[in-house]
XYZ file of C-alpha atoms in Angstrom:
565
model
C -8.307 -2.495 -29.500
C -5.156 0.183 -29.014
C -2.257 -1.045 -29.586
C -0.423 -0.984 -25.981
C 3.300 0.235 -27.184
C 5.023 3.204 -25.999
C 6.069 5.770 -27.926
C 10.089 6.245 -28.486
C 11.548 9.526 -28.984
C 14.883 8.849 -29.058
C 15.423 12.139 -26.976
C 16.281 12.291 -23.544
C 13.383 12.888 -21.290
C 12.979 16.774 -20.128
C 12.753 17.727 -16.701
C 9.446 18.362 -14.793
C 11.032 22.323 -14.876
C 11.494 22.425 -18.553
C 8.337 20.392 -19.712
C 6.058 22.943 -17.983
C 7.569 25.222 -19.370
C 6.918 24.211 -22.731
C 3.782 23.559 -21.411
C 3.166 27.031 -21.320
C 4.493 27.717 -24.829
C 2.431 25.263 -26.241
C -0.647 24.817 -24.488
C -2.720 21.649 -24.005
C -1.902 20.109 -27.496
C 1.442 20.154 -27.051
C 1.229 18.536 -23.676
C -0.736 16.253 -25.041
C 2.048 15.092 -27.371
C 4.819 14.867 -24.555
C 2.206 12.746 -22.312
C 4.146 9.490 -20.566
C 1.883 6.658 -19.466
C 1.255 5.914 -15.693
C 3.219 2.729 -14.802
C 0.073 0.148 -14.052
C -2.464 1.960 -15.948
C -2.563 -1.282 -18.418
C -6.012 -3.038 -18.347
C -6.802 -5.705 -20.929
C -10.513 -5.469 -22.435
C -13.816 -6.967 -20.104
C -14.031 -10.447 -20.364
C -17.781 -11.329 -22.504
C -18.039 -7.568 -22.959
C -18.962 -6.092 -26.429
C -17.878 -2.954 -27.691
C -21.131 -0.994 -28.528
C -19.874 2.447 -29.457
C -17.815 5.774 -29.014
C -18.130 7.306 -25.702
C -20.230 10.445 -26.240
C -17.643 13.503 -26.153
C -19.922 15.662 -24.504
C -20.835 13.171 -21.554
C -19.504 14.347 -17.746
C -16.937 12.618 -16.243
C -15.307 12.569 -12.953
C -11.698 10.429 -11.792
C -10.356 10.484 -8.818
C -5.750 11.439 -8.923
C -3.733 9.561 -6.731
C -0.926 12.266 -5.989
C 2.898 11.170 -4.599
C 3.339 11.392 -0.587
C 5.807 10.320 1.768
C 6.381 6.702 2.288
C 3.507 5.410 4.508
C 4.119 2.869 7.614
C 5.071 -0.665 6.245
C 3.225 -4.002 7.646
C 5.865 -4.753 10.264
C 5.344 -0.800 11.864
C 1.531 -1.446 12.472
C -0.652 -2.706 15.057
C 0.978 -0.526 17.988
C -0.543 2.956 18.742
C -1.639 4.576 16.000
C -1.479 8.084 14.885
C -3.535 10.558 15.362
C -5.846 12.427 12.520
C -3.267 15.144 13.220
C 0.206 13.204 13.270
C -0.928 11.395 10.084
C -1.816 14.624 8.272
C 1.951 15.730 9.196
C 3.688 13.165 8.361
C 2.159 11.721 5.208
C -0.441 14.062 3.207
C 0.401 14.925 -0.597
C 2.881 18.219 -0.559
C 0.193 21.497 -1.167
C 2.918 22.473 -4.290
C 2.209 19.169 -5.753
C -1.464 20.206 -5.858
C -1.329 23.314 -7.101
C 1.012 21.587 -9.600
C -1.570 19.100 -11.361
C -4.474 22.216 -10.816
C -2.537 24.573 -13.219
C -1.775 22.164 -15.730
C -5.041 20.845 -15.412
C -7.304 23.630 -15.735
C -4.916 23.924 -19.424
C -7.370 21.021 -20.794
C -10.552 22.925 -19.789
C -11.017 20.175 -16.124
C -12.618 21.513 -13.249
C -11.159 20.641 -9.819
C -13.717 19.081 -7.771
C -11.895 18.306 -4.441
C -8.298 18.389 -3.112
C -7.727 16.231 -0.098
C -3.675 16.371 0.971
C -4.733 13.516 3.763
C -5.737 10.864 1.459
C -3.393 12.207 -1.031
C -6.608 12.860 -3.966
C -8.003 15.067 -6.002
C -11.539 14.917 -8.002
C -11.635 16.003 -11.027
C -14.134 16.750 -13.825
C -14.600 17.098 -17.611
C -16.257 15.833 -20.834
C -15.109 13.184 -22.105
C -13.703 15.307 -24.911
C -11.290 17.253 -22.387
C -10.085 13.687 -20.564
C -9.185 11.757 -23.638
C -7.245 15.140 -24.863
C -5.688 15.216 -21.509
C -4.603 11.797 -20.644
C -5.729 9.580 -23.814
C -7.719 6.628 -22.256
C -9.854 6.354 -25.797
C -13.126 5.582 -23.793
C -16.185 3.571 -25.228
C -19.328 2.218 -24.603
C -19.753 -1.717 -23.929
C -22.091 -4.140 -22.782
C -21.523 -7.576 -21.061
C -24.295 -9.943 -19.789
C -22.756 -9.934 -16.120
C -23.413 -5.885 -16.571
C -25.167 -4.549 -19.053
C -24.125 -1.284 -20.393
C -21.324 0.415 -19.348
C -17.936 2.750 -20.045
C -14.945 1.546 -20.217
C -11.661 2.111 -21.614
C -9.448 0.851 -24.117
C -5.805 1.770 -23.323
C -3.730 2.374 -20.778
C -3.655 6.712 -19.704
C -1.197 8.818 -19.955
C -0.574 12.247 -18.165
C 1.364 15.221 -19.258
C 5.002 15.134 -18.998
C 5.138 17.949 -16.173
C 3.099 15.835 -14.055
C 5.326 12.689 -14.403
C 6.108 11.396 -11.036
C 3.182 13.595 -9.074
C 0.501 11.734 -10.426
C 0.577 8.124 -9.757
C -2.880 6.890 -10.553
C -6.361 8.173 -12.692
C -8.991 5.765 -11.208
C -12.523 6.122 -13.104
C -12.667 6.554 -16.668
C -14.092 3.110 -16.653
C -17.368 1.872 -15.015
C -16.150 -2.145 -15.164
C -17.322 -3.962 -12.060
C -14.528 -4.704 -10.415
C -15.976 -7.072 -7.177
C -18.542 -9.474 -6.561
C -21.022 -10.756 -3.460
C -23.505 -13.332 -3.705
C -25.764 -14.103 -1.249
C -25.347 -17.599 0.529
C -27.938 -19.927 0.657
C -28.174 -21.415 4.028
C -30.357 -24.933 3.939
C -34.037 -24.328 4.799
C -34.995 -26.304 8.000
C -32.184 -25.229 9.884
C -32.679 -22.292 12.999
C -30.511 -20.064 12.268
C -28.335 -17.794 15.090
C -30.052 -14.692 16.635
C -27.654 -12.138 18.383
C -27.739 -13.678 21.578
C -26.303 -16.863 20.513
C -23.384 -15.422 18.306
C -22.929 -13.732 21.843
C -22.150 -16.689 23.422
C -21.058 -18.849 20.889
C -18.071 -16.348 20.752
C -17.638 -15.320 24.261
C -18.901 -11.384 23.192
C -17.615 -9.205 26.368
C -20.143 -7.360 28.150
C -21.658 -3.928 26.782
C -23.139 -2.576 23.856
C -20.219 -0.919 21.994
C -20.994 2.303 23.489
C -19.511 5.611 21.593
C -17.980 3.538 18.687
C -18.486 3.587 15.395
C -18.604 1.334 12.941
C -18.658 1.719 9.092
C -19.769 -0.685 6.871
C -18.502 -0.863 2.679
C -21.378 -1.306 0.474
C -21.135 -1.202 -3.523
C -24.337 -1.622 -4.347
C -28.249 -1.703 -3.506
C -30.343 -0.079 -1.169
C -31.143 0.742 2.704
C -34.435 -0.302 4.108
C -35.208 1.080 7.311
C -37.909 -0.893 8.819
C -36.274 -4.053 8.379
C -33.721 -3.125 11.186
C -36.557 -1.626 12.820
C -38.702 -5.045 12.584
C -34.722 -6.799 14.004
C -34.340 -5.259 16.357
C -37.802 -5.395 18.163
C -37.634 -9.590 17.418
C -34.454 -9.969 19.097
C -35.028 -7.199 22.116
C -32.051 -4.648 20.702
C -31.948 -1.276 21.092
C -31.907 0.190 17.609
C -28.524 1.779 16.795
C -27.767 5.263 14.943
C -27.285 4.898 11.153
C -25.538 6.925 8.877
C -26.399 6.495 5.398
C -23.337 8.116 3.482
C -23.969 8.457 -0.175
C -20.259 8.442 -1.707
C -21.334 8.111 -5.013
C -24.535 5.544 -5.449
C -27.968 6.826 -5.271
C -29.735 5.120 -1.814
C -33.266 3.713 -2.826
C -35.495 2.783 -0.050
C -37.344 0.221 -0.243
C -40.523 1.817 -2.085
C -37.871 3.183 -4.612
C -36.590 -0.164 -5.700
C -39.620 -1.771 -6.123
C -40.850 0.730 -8.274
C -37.555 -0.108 -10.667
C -38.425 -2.065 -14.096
C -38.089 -5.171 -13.545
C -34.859 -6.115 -15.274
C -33.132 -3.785 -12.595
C -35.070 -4.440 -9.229
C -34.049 -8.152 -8.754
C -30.556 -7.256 -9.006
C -31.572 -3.900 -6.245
C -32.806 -6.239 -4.225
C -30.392 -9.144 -4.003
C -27.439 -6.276 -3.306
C -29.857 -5.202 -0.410
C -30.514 -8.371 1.050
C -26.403 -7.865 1.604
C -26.663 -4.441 3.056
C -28.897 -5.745 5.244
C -27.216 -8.791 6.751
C -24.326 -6.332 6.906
C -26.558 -3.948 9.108
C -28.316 -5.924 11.080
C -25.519 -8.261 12.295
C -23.431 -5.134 13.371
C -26.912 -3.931 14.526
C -27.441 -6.770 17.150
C -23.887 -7.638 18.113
C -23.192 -3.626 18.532
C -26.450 -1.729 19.454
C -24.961 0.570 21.265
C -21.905 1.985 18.052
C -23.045 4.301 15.792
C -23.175 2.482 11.984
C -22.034 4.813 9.071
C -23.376 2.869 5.741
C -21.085 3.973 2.509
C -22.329 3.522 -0.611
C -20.505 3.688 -3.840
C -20.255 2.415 -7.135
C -18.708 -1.401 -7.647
C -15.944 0.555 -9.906
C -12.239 1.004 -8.734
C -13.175 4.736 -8.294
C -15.612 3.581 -5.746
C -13.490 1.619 -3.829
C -11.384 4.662 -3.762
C -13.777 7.273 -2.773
C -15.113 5.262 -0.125
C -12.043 4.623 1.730
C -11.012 8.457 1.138
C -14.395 8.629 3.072
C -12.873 5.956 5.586
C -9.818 7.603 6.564
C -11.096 11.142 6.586
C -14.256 9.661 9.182
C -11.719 7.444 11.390
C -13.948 4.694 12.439
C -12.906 2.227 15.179
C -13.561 -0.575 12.450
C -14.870 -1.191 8.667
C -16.137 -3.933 7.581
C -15.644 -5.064 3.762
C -17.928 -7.807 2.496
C -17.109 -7.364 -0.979
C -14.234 -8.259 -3.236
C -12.765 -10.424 -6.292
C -9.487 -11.891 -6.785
C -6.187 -9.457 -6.048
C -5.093 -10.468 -9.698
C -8.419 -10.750 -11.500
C -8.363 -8.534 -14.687
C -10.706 -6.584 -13.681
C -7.912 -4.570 -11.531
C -5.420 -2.757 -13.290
C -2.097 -2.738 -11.103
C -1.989 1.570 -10.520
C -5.895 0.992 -9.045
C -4.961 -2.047 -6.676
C -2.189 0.122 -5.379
C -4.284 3.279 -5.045
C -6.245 1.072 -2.859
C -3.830 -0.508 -1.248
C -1.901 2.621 -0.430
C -5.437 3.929 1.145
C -6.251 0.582 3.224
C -2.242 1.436 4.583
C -3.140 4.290 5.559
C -6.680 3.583 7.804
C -4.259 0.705 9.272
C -1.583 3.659 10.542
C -4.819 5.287 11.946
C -5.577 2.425 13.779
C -8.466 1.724 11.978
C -8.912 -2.203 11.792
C -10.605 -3.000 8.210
C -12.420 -6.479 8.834
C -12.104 -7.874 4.973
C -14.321 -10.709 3.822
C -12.005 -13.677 2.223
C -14.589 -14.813 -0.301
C -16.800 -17.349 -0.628
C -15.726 -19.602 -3.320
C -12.783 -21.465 -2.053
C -9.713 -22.206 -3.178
C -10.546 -20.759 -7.083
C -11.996 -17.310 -5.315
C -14.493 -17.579 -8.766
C -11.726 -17.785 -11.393
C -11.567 -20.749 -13.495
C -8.070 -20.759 -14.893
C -6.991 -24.036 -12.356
C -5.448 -22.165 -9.836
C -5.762 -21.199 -6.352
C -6.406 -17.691 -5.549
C -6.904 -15.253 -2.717
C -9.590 -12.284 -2.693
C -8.603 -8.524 -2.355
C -9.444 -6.288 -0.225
C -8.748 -8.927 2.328
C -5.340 -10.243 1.095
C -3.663 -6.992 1.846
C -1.132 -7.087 4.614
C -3.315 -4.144 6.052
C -6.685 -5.735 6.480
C -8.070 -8.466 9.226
C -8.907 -11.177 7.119
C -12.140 -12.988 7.963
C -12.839 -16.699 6.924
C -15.608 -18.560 7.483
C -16.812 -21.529 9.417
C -20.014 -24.185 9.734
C -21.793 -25.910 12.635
C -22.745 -29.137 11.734
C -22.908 -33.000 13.792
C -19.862 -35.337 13.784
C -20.100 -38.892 15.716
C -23.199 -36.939 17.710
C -21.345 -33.879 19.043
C -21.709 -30.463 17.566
C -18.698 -29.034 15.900
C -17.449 -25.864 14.465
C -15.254 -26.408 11.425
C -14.093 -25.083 7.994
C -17.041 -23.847 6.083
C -17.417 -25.887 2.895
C -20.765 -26.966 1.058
C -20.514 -29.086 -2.715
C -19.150 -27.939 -4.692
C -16.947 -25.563 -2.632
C -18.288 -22.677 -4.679
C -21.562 -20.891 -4.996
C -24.403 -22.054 -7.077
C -28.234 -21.136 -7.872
C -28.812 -24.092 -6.038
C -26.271 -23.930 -2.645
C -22.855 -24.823 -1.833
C -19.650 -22.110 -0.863
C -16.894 -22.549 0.780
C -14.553 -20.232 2.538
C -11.875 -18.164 1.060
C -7.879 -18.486 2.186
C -4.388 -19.257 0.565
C -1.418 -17.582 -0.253
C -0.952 -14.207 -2.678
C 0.609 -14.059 -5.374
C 0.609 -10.361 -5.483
C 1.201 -9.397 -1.772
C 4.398 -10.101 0.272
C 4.495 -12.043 3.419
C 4.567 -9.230 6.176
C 7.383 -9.731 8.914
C 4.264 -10.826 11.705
C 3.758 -14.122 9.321
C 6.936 -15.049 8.317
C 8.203 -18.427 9.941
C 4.824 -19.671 9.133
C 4.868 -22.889 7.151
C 2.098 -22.288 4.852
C 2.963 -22.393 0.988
C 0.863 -21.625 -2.489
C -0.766 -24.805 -4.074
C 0.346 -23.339 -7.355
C 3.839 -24.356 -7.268
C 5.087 -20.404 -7.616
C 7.436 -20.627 -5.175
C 5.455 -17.347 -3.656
C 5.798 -16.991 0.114
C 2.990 -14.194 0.072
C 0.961 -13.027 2.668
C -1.556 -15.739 4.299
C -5.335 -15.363 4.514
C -7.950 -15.535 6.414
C -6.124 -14.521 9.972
C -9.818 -15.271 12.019
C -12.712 -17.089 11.157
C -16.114 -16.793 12.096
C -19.415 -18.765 11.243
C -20.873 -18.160 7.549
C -22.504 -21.288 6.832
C -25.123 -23.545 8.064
C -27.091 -23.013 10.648
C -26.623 -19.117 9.512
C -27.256 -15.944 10.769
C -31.124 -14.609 11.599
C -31.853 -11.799 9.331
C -35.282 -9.471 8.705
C -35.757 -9.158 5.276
C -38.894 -7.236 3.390
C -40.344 -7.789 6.542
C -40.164 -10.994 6.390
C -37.419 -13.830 8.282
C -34.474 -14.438 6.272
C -31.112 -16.106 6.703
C -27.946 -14.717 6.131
C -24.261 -16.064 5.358
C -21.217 -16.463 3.602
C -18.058 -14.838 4.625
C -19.792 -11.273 3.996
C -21.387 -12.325 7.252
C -18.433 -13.174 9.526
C -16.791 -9.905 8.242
C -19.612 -7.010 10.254
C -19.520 -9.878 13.079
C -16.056 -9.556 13.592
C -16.120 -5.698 13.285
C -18.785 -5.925 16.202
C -16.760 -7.809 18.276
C -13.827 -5.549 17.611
C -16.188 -2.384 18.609
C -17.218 -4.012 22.028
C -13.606 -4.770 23.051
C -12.760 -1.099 22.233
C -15.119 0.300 24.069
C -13.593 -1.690 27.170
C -10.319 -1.105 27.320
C -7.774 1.878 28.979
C -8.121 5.238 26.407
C -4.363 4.211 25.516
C -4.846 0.843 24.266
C -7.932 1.620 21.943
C -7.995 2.419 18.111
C -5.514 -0.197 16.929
C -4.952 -2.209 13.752
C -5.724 -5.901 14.929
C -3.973 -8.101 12.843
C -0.665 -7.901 14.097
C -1.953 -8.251 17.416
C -2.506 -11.919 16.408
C 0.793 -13.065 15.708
C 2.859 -11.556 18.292
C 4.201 -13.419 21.261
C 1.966 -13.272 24.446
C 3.902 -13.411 28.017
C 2.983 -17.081 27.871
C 5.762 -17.524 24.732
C 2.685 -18.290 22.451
C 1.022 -16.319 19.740
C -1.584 -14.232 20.933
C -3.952 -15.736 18.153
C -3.142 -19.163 19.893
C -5.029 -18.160 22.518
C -7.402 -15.693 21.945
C -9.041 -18.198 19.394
C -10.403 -21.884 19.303
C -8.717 -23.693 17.010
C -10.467 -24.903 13.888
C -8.916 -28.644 12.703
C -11.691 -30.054 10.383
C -12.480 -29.240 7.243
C -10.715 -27.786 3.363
C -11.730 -25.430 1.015
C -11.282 -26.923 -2.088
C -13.367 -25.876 -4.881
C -14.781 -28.374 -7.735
C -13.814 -28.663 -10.391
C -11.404 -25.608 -10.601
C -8.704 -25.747 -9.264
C -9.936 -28.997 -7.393
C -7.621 -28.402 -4.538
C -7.359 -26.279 -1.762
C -6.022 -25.847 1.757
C -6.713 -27.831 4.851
C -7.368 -27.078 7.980
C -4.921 -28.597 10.614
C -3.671 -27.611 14.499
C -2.731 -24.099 14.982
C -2.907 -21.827 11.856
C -3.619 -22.469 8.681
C -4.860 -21.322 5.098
C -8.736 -22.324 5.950
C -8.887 -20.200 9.333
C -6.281 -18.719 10.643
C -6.075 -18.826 14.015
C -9.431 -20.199 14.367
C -12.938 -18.183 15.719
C -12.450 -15.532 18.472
C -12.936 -15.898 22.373
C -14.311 -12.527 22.561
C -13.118 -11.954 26.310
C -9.471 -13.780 25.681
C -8.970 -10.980 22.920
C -10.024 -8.499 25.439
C -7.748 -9.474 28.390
C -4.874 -9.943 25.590
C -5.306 -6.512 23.974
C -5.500 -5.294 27.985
């Protein structure tokens, strides 16, 4: 692998002015030679993966620039009234000189300019891999891992040209590394799992239909079948919604399509579909009346970007994010996590609540180095985190509480438990602070606490259609479109004024009564843990009022209504 040390000139750095003007002297060569490497571009190799090859010089690429803007809205800003498509565009989009900037010293190395959006501060650009590595030196190659197959990836952190130092703050897609993870849940055959109409009651779901919302829904993956909705919606006596399928950057197979795959590639299709769908059809039957608008994109950092470019530019009401990994897996490199943080900050100043699944793997969130760990999208201070709960029988009564199944983590044959904890990576934003919840690991960090809500993901499930068939559905990736439903019915009922508002927040402020309004918008969840066996082989617990496990407990959908009123 490339050695990771920067070079030392001994000279002191030129201006922006001066280096494009040698620029223009020199040409792309001597750019080249001046380039400075993005802070965060460092990535250390795949885990399991195996270098097969050089990248082929003369294969297409396209990345996706994050340009410099003005400082967005912190944490502690959000949740009131939120801008407009129009206010936002004025206040924080990329600077027009800036992009005319990178396009001239671009086009130098050959690159074609795909796309320049000043609102979500990107540009898409495209080469061979030939012009990118002589532009910003990522040495690309060719790998293969069992988790993936074959893939590109690269093998050092990039660099940009001198001129462009400061302008350009992040290059997200040279590689094609998976960066998140979902896994169906497997709910316990013999068990009757929840149709609409009891979700609807079991969480207090105000009246209407969601009427002229809309909903999007984050998928990295699979496929879209049609008349499975179809099939849901006539069993449970909804009116089928609009959908949207939005190709980002992922090819949308029906259902004829995938089956038609070889066979090493259609299980995997269909397992990633059976998640579309439970994402679909429980926003389908909690919110008949919103329009859905399905994104699809590649499980790479550059989709994650993309889509949420997508997001921001489409200003739904709500998005709902059932996929993830850890926030400091490293699978991330740090410039990509902010690129996507910066972009999930900016659909919460747009008032666009981003419901983010916490995981479903407990306390270890998957990784097995012994400690705890929080999932990302969901840990950032700018998305609604969404646990997950259970139904089961204690002394005779029926009780909600913490979802956990042996061995807290997911297996071929059963078991999860829900995500929460502390980051490591994230600060605590002002609307948790005096909150006495600390890491398990002993780091002293006081980071930002997850999940914020819970809602069910384990037994007795969620009724799904599936090939035509019944299926169940679960797992956190279920409470997360659940929650975005409920969200897009309460919108729909209150003044014009009070609608299109980042949520979280909202849950930790003081109500008239002198008590959080997550206090009493929610039932609180006391039973349960999510400690996952054997690594780390603790967790948090669930206790009175908030906690690690979740939050402030599962929603009283008309409380949250008359409290955002």
């Amino acid at each position: 692998m490339a050695s990771k040390a920067k070079a030392r000139t001994g000279r002191r750095p030129a201006t922006n002015r001066k280096a494009a003007k040698r620029d223009r002297k020199t040409g792309p060569a001597g750019a080249a030679k001046r380039a400075v490497v993005v802070s965060g571009s460092a990535r250390p190799p795949a885990a399991g993966a195996r270098r097969l090859r050089d990248e082929n010089p003369r294969q297409h690429v396209e990345i996706t620039l994050t340009l410099r803007g003005p400082k967005l809205p912190d944490a502690e800003r959000l949740g009131g009234r939120a801008l407009s498509r129009a206010q936002f565009r004025a206040r924080y989009s990329a600077s027009q000189r800036d992009a005319d900037k990178v396009s001239q010293v671009l086009r130098k190395f050959g690159l074609t300019i795909e796309e320049v959006s000043l609102e979500t501060r990107s540009m898409r650009v495209s080469g061979t891999v030939a012009q990118m590595e002589q532009a910003f030196q990522p040495r690309l190659g060719v790998y293969w891992s069992e988790d993936q197959g074959q893939f590109r990836d690269r093998e050092d952190d990039y660099k940009i040209p001198a001129s462009l130092k400061k302008i350009v703050t992040a290059l997200i897609g040279f590689g094609q590394r998976r960066v998140m993870w979902r896994s169906r849940a497997r709910i316990g055959a013999g068990l009757t799992p929840l149709s609409p109409s009891s979700l609807e009651a079991l969480y207090h779901f105000p009246p209407g239909d969601a009427a002229g919302q809309k909903i999007a829904i984050a998928e990295f993956g699979g496929g879209y079948f049609a008349e499975d909705l179809a099939i849901y919606c006539k069993r449970f006596g909804r009116k089928k919604p609009k959908v949207e399928i939005v190709s980002i950057n992922w090819p949308v197979r029906n259902r004829r399509q995938i089956e038609q795959l070889p066979k090493d590639e259609r299980q995997d299709a269909l397992d990633d579909t059976g998640e579309v769908m439970t994402d679909v059809e429980v926003a389908a039957g909690l919110a008949p009346g919103a329009g859905l608008s399905v994104y699809f994109a590649t499980f790479d950092q550059k989709g994650w970007v993309d889509s949420l470019n997508r997001v921001i530019k489409d200003r739904p009401v709500t998005l709902s994010v059932s996929w993830g990994s850890a926030e400091d897996s490293s699978d991330w490199s740090p410039a990509a996590r902010t690129a996507i943080n910066e972009r999930l900050q900016a659909a919460a100043a747009l008032g666009i609540t981003i419901c983010g699944a916490s995981g479903d793997d407990g306390a270890g969130d998957e990784e097995t180095d012994g400690a705890a760990h929080v999932d990302f999208p969901s840990c950032s201070p700018f998305v609604l985190a969404v646990g997950g709960t259970m139904i089961t029988r204690l002394g005779g009564e029926v009780t909600e509480q913490a979802w956990w199944e042996t061995p807290g983590r997911r297996m071929k044959a059963g078991g999860g438990a829900t995500g929460g904890g502390v980051s490591e990576v994230f600060r605590r934003p002002v609307w948790q602070r005096g909150l006495d919840v600390a890491s398990l690991n002993g780091s002293g960090q006081w980071g930002r606490i997850v999940p914020d809500i819970a809602a069910l993901a384990g037994p007795p499930g969620y009724a799904m259609v599936f090939r035509g068939k019944a299926e169940y559905g679960g797992g956190t990736s279920a409470s997360a479109p659940l929650l975005a439903a409920l969200i897009a019915r309460v919108n729909a009922l209150l003044p014009p004024e009070k609608r299109q508002r980042f949520l979280a927040p909202a849950l930790y402020r003081k109500s008239p009564l002198g008590r959080p309004t997550g206090d009493l918008v929610c039932y609180d969840i006391t039973i349960g843990h999510n400690v996952s066996k054997p690594k780390p082989g603790f967790g948090y617990e669930a206790r009175r009022g908030f906690d690690a496990v979740s939050g402030w407990g599962v929603p009283i959908g008309t409380a949250l209504l008359l409290a955002l009123s």
